[in-house]
mmCIF file of C-alpha atoms and ligand atoms in Angstrom:
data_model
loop_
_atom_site.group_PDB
_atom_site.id
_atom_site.type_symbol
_atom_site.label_atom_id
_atom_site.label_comp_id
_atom_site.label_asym_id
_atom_site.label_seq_id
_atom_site.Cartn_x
_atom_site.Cartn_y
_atom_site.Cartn_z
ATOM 1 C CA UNK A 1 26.028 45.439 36.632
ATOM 2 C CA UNK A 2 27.819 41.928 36.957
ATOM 3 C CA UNK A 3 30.287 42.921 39.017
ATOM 4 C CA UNK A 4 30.393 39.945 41.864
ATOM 5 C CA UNK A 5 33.110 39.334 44.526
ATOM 6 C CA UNK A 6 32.061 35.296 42.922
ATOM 7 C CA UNK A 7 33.402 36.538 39.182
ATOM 8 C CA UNK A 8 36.617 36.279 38.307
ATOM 9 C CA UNK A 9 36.422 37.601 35.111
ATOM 10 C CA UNK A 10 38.292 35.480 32.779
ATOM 11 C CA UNK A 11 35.786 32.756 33.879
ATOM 12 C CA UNK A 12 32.976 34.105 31.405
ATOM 13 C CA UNK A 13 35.671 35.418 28.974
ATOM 14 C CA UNK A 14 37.007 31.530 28.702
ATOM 15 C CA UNK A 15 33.579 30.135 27.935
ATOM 16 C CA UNK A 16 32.633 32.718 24.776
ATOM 17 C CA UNK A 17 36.157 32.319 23.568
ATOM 18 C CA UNK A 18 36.212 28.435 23.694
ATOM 19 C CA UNK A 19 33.026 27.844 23.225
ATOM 20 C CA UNK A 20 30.828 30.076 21.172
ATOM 21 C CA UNK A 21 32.370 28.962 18.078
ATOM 22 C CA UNK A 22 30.918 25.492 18.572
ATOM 23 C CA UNK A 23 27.393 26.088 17.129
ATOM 24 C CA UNK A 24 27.181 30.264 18.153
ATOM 25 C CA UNK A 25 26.528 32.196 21.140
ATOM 26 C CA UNK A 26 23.454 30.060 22.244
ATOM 27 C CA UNK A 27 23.861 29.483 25.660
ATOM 28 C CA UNK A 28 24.164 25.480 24.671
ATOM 29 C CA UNK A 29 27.287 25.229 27.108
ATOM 30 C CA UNK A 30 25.040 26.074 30.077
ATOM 31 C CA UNK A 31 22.990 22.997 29.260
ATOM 32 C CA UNK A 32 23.103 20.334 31.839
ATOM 33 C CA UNK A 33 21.942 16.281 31.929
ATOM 34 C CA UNK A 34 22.633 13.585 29.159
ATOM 35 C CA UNK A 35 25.055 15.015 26.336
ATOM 36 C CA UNK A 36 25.967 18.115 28.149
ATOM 37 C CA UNK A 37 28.966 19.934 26.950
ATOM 38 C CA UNK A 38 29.925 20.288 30.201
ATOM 39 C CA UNK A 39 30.959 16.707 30.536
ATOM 40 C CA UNK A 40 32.876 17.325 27.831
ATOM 41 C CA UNK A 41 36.988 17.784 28.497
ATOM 42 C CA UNK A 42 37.675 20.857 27.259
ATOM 43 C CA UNK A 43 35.077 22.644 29.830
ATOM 44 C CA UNK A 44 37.784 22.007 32.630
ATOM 45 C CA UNK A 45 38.593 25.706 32.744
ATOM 46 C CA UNK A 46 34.656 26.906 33.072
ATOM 47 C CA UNK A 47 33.975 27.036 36.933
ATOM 48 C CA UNK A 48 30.529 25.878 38.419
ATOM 49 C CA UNK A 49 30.664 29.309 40.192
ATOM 50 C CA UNK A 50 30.710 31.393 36.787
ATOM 51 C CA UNK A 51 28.271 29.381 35.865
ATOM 52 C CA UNK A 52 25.951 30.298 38.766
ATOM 53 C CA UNK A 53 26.778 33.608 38.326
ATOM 54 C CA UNK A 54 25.047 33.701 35.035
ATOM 55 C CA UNK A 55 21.878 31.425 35.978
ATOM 56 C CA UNK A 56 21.529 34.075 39.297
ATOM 57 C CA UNK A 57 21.980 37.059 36.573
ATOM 58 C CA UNK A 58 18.768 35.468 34.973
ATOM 59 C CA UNK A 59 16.747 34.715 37.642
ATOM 60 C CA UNK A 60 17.128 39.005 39.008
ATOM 61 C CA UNK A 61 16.411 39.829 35.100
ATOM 62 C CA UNK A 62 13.422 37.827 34.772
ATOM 63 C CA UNK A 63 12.280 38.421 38.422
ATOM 64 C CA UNK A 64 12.474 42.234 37.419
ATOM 65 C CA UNK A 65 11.381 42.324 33.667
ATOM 66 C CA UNK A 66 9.563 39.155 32.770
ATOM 67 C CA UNK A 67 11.432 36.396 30.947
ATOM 68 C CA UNK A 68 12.640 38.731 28.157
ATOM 69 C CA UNK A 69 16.574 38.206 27.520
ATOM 70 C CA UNK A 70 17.659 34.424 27.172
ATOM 71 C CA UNK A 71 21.084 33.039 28.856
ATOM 72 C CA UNK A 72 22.401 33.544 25.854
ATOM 73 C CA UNK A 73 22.550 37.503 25.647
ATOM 74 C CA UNK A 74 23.247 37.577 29.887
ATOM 75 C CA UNK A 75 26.426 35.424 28.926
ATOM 76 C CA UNK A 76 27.572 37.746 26.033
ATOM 77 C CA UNK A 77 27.083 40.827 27.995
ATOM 78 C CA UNK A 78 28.298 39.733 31.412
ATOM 79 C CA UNK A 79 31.794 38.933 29.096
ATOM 80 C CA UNK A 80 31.345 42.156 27.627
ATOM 81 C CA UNK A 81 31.062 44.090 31.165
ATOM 82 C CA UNK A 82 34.498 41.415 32.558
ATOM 83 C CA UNK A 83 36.139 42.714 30.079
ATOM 84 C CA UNK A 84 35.492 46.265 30.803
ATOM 85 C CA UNK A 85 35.694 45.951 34.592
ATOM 86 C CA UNK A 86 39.230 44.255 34.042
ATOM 87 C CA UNK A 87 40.637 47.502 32.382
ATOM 88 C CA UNK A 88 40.023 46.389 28.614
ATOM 89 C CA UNK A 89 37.579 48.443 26.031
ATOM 90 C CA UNK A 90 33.622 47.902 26.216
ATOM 91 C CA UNK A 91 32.356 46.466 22.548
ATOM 92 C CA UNK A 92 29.028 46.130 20.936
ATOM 93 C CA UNK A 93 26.745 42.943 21.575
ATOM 94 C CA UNK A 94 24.416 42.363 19.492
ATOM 95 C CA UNK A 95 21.193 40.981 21.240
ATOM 96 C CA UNK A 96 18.513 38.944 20.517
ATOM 97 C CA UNK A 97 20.025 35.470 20.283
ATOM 98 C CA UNK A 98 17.679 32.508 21.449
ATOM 99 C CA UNK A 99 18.872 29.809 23.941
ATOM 100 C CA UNK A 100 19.192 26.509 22.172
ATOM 101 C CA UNK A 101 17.253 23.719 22.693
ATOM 102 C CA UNK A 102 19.993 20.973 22.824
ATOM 103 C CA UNK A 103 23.925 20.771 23.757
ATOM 104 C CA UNK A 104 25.832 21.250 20.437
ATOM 105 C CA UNK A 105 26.938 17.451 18.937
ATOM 106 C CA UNK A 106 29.854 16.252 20.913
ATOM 107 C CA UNK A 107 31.370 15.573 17.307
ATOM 108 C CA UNK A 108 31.315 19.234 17.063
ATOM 109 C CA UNK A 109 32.865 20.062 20.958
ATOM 110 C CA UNK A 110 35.490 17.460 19.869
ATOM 111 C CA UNK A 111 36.789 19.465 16.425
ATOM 112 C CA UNK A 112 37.089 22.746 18.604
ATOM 113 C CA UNK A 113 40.831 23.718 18.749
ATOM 114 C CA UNK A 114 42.876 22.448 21.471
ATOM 115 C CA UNK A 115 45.209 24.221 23.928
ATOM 116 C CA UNK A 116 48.243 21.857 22.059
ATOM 117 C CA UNK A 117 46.492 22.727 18.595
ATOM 118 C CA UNK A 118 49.369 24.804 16.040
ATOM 119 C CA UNK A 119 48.843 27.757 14.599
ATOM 120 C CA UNK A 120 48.009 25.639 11.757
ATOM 121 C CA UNK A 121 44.786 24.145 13.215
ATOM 122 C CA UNK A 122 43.811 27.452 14.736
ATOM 123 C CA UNK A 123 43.867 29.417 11.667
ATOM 124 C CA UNK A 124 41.879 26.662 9.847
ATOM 125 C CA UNK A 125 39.095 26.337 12.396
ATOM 126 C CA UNK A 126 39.264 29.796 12.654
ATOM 127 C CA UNK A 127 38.635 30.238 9.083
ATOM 128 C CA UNK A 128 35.538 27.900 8.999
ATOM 129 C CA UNK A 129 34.245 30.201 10.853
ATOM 130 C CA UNK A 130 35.045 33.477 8.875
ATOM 131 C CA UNK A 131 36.864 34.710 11.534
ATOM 132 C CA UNK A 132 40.773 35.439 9.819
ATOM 133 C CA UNK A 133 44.258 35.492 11.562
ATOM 134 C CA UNK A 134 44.209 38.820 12.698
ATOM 135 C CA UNK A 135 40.851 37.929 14.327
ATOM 136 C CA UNK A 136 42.878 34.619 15.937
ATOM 137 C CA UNK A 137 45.205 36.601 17.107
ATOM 138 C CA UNK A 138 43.528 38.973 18.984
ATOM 139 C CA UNK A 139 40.500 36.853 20.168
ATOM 140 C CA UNK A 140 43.633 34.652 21.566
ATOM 141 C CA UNK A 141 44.094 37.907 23.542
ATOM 142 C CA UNK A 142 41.426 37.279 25.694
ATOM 143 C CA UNK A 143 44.291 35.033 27.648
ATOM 144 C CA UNK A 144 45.110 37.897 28.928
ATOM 145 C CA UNK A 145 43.035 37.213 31.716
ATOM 146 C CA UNK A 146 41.765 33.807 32.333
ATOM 147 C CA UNK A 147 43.786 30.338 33.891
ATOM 148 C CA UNK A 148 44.290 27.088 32.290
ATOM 149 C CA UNK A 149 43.995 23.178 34.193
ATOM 150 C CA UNK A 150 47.367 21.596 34.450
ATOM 151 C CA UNK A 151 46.373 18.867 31.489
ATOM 152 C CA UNK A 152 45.574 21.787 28.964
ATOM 153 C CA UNK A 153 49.439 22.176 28.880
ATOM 154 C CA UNK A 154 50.958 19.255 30.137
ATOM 155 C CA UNK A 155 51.856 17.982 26.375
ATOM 156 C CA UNK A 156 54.580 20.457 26.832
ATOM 157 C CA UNK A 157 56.605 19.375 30.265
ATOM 158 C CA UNK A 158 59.441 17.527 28.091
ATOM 159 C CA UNK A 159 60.216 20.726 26.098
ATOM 160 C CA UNK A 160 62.996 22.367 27.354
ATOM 161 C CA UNK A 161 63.015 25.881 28.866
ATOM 162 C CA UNK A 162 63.311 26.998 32.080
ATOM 163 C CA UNK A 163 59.233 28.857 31.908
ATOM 164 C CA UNK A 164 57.566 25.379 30.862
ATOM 165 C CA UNK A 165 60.041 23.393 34.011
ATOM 166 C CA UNK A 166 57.970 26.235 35.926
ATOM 167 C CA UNK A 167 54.851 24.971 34.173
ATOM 168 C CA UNK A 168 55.798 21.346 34.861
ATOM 169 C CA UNK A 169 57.061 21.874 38.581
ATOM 170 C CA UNK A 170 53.759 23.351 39.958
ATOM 171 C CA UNK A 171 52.062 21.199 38.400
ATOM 172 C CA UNK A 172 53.788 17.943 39.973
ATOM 173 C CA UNK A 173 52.573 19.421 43.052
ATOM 174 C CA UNK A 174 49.267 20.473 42.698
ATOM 175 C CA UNK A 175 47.516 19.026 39.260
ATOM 176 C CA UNK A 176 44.269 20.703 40.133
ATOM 177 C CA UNK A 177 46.089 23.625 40.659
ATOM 178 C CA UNK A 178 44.640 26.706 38.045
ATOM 179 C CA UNK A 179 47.469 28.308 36.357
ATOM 180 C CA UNK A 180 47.179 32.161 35.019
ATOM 181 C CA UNK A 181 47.127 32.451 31.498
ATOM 182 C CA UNK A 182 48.959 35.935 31.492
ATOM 183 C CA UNK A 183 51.629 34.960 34.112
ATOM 184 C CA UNK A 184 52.654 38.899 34.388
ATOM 185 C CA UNK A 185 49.429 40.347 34.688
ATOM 186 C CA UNK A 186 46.430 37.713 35.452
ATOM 187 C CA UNK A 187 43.932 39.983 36.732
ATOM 188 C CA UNK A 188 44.419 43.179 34.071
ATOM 189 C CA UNK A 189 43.092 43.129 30.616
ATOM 190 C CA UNK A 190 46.559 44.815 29.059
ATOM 191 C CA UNK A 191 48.914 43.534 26.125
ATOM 192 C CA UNK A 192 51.343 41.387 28.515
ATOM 193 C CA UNK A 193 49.676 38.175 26.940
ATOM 194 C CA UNK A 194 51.451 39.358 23.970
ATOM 195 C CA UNK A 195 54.605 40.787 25.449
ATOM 196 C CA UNK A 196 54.467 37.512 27.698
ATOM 197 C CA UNK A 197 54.512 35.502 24.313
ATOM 198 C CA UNK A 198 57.481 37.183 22.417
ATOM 199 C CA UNK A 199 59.586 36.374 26.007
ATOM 200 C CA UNK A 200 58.285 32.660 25.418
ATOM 201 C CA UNK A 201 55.912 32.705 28.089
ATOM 202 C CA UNK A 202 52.981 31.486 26.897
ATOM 203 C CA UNK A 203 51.146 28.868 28.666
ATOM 204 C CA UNK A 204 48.772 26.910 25.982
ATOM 205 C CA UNK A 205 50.703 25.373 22.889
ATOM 206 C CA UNK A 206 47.991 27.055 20.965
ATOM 207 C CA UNK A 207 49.283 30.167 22.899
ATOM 208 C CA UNK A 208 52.852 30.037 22.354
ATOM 209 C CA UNK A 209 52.839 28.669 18.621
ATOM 210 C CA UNK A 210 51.313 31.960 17.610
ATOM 211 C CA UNK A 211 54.799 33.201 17.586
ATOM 212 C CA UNK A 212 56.256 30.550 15.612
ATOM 213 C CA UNK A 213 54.017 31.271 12.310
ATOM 214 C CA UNK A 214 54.508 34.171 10.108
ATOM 215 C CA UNK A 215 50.884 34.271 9.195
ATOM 216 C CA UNK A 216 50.461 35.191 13.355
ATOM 217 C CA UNK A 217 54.124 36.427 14.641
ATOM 218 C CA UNK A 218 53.478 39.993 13.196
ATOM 219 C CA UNK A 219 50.098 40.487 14.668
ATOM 220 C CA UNK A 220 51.849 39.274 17.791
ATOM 221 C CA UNK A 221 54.206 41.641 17.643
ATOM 222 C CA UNK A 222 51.811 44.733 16.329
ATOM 223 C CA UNK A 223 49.220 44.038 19.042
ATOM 224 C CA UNK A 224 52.352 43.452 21.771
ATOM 225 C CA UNK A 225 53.741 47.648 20.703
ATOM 226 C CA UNK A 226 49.933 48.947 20.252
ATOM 227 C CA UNK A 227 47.792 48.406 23.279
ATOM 228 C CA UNK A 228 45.183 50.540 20.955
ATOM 229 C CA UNK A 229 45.179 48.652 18.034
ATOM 230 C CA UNK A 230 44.694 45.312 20.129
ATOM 231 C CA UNK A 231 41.716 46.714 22.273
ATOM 232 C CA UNK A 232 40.212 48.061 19.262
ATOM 233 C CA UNK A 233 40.721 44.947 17.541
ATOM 234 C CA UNK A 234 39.430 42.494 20.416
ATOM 235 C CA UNK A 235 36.352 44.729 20.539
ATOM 236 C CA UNK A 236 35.768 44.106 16.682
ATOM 237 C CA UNK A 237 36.454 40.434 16.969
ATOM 238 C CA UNK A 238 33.975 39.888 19.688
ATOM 239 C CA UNK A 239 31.545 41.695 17.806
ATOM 240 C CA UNK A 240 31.937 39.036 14.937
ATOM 241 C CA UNK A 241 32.086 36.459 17.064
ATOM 242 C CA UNK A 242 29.189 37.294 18.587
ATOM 243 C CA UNK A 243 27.147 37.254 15.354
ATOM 244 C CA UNK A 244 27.993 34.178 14.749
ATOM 245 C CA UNK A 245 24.729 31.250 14.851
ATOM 246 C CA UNK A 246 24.786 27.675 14.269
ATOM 247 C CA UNK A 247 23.700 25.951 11.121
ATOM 248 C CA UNK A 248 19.909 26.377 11.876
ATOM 249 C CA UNK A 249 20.260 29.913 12.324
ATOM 250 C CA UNK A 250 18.884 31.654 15.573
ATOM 251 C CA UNK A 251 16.181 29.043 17.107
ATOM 252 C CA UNK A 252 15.436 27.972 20.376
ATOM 253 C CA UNK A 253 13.672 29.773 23.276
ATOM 254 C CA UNK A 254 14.404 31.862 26.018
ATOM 255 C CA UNK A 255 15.280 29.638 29.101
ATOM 256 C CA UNK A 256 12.594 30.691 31.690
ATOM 257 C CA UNK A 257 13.546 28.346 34.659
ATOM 258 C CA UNK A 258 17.086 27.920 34.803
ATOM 259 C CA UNK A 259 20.345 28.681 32.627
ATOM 260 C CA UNK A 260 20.780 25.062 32.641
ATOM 261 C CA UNK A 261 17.471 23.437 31.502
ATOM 262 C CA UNK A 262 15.660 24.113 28.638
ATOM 263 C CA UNK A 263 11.609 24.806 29.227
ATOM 264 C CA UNK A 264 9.599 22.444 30.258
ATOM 265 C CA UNK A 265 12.300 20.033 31.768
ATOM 266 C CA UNK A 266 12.336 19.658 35.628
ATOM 267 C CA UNK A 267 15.434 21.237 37.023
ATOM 268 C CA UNK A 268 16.616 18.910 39.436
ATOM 269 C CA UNK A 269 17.222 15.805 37.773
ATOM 270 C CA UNK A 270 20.712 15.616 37.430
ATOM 271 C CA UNK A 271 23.542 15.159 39.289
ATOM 272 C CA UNK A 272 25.463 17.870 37.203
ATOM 273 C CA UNK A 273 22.797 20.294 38.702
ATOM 274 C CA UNK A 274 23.486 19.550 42.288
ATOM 275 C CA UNK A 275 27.224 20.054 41.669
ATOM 276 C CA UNK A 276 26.746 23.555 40.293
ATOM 277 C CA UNK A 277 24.006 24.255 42.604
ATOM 278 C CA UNK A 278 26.757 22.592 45.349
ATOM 279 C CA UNK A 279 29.476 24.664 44.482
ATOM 280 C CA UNK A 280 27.875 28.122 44.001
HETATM 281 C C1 NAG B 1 33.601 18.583 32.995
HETATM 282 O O1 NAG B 1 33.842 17.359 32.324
HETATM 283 C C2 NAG B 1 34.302 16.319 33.174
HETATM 284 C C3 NAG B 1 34.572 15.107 32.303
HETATM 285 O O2 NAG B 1 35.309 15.442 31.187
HETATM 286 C C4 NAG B 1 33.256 16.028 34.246
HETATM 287 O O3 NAG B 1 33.732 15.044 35.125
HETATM 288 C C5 NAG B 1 32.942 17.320 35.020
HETATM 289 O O4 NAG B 1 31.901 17.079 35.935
HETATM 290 C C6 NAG B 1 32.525 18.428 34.066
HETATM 291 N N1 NAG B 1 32.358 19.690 34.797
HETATM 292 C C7 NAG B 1 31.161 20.273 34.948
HETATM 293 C C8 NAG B 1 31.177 21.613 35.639
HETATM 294 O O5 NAG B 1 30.136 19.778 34.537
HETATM 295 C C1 NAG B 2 49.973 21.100 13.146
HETATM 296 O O1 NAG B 2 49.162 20.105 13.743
HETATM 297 C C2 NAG B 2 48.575 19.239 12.805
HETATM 298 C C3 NAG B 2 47.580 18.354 13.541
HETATM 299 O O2 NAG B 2 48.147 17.814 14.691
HETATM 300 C C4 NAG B 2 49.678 18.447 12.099
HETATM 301 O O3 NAG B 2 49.110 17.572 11.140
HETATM 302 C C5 NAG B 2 50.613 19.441 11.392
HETATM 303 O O4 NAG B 2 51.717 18.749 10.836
HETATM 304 C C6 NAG B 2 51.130 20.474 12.374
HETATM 305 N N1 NAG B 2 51.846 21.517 11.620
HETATM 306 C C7 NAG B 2 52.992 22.043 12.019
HETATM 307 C C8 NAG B 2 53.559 23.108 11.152
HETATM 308 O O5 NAG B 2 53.554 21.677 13.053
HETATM 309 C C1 NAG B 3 55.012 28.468 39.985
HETATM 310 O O1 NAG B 3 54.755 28.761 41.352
HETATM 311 C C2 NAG B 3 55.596 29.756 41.902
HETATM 312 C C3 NAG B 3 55.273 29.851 43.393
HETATM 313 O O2 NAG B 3 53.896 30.099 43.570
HETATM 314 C C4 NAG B 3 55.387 31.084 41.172
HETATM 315 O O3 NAG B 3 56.237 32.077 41.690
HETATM 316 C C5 NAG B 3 55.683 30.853 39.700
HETATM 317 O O4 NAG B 3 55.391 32.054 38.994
HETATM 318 C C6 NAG B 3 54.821 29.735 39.149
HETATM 319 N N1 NAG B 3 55.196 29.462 37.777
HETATM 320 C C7 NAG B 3 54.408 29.793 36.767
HETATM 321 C C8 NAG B 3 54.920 29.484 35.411
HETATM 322 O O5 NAG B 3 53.312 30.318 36.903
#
């Protein structure tokens, strides 16, 4: 149903994965104006055109059906149906979630883990969130499709190995340059991430440090032998993930003008708006 020549789809698997944990799948990343997450740094991987992609899913939906499914659900089922279309195992979503009414706190944006976090951080953000090591591990999996801005990684160009003087080289010549995620198989929802990682390939610090902790390296190394037990175990992860909610529990509305205003506020009032609406 998503399918779009304008969708790569890593796009809409990067913002769940780095961003539904902030406050839940609310759609509060699509939010534009003052205190948008957007302005935020670590949105530098979520293009303006994925973006549109989701807004123009809402406006068919609603133009067919009456404003009935908030940005929310589109977002969580256009990731499921990415995933899917990229070769990887269709999951249960469950549906119902509201849009929110407000960006999450930047304080809370800011304690998201980073691409240079450890596998120390991870697991203990992860945690916070119920969501264990195994769930990490294979929710980190969803880098097997996706790409990564040149100063999500660039805390790594002194180390020394031939992959990251790759990293660093293209890089020097292109900063705005996106680099794949899975550098074997960008485009295919498979287990290379994983094989990619044992071989020292990983792009992200937070990738590549999975292997260096025995509370990850073995589920690294299961899901890198068992392409089974990683899709089944994305698909499970997702569904937890996607249960998640924010500390207010499921409130807000469904957005019935745009993705990236809540009701009742005009649409074109900020300059973030005319860049997505610019770039789609
Ligand atoms: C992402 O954040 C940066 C600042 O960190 C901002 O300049 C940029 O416009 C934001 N991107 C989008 C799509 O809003
Ligand atoms: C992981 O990162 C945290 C925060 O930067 C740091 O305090 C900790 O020492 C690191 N742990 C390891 C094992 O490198
Ligand atoms: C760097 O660019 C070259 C040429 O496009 C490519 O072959 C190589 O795979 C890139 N390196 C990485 C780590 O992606």
């Amino acid at each position: 149903m998503v399918k779009n020549k304008y969708l790569r789809p890593c796009q809409c698997i990067e913002s769940i994965i780095c961003f539904v944990v902030v406050q839940g799948c609310d759609a509060s990343v699509l939010l534009t104006g003052d205190g948008s997450e957007l302005q935020l740094p670590p949105n530098l991987t979520l293009q303006p055109r994925a973006l549109q992609l989701i807004e123009s899913i809402r406006a068919q939906v609603h133009a067919a059906c009456g404003p009935v499914v908030s940005c929310a659900d589109i977002t969580a089922l256009a990731t499921r149906d990415a995933v899917a279309f990229s070769g990887g195992q269709g999951y249960d979503v469950p549906l119902g979630r509201l849009d929110s009414l407000a960006p999450a706190p930047s304080s809370a944006v800011f304690d998201l883990p980073q691409a240079s976090s450890n596998a120390t951080t991870l697991i203990d953000v992860f945690q916070t969130r119920n969501l264990d090591n195994v769930d990490l591990v294979a929710l980190s999996g969803g880098h097997t499709i996706g790409k990564g801005h040149c100063s999500s990684f660039s805390n790594r160009f002194s180390e020394d190995s031939a992959f990251v003087r790759s990293l660093a080289s293209n890089c020097s010549s292109d900063f705005n340059r996106l680099q794949d995620l899975d550098v074997t198989t960008p485009d295919v929802f498979d287990i290379k991430y994983f094989t990619n990682l044992q071989q020292g390939k990983g792009v992200f610090t937070s990738d590549q440090k999975l292997t260096a902790d025995w509370r990850t390296e073995w589920v690294v190394n299961g899901f890198a032998g068992n392409h089974w037990w990683f899709f089944g175990q994305f698909a499970a992860s997702m569904t937890k993930l996607g249960n998640l909610q924010g500390p207010q529990g499921n409130v807000g509305e469904i957005r019935r003008n745009s993705c990236f205003v809540r009701n009742g506020q005009s649409i074109l009032t900020t300059t973030s708006d005319e860049g997505l609406a610019a770039s789609a």
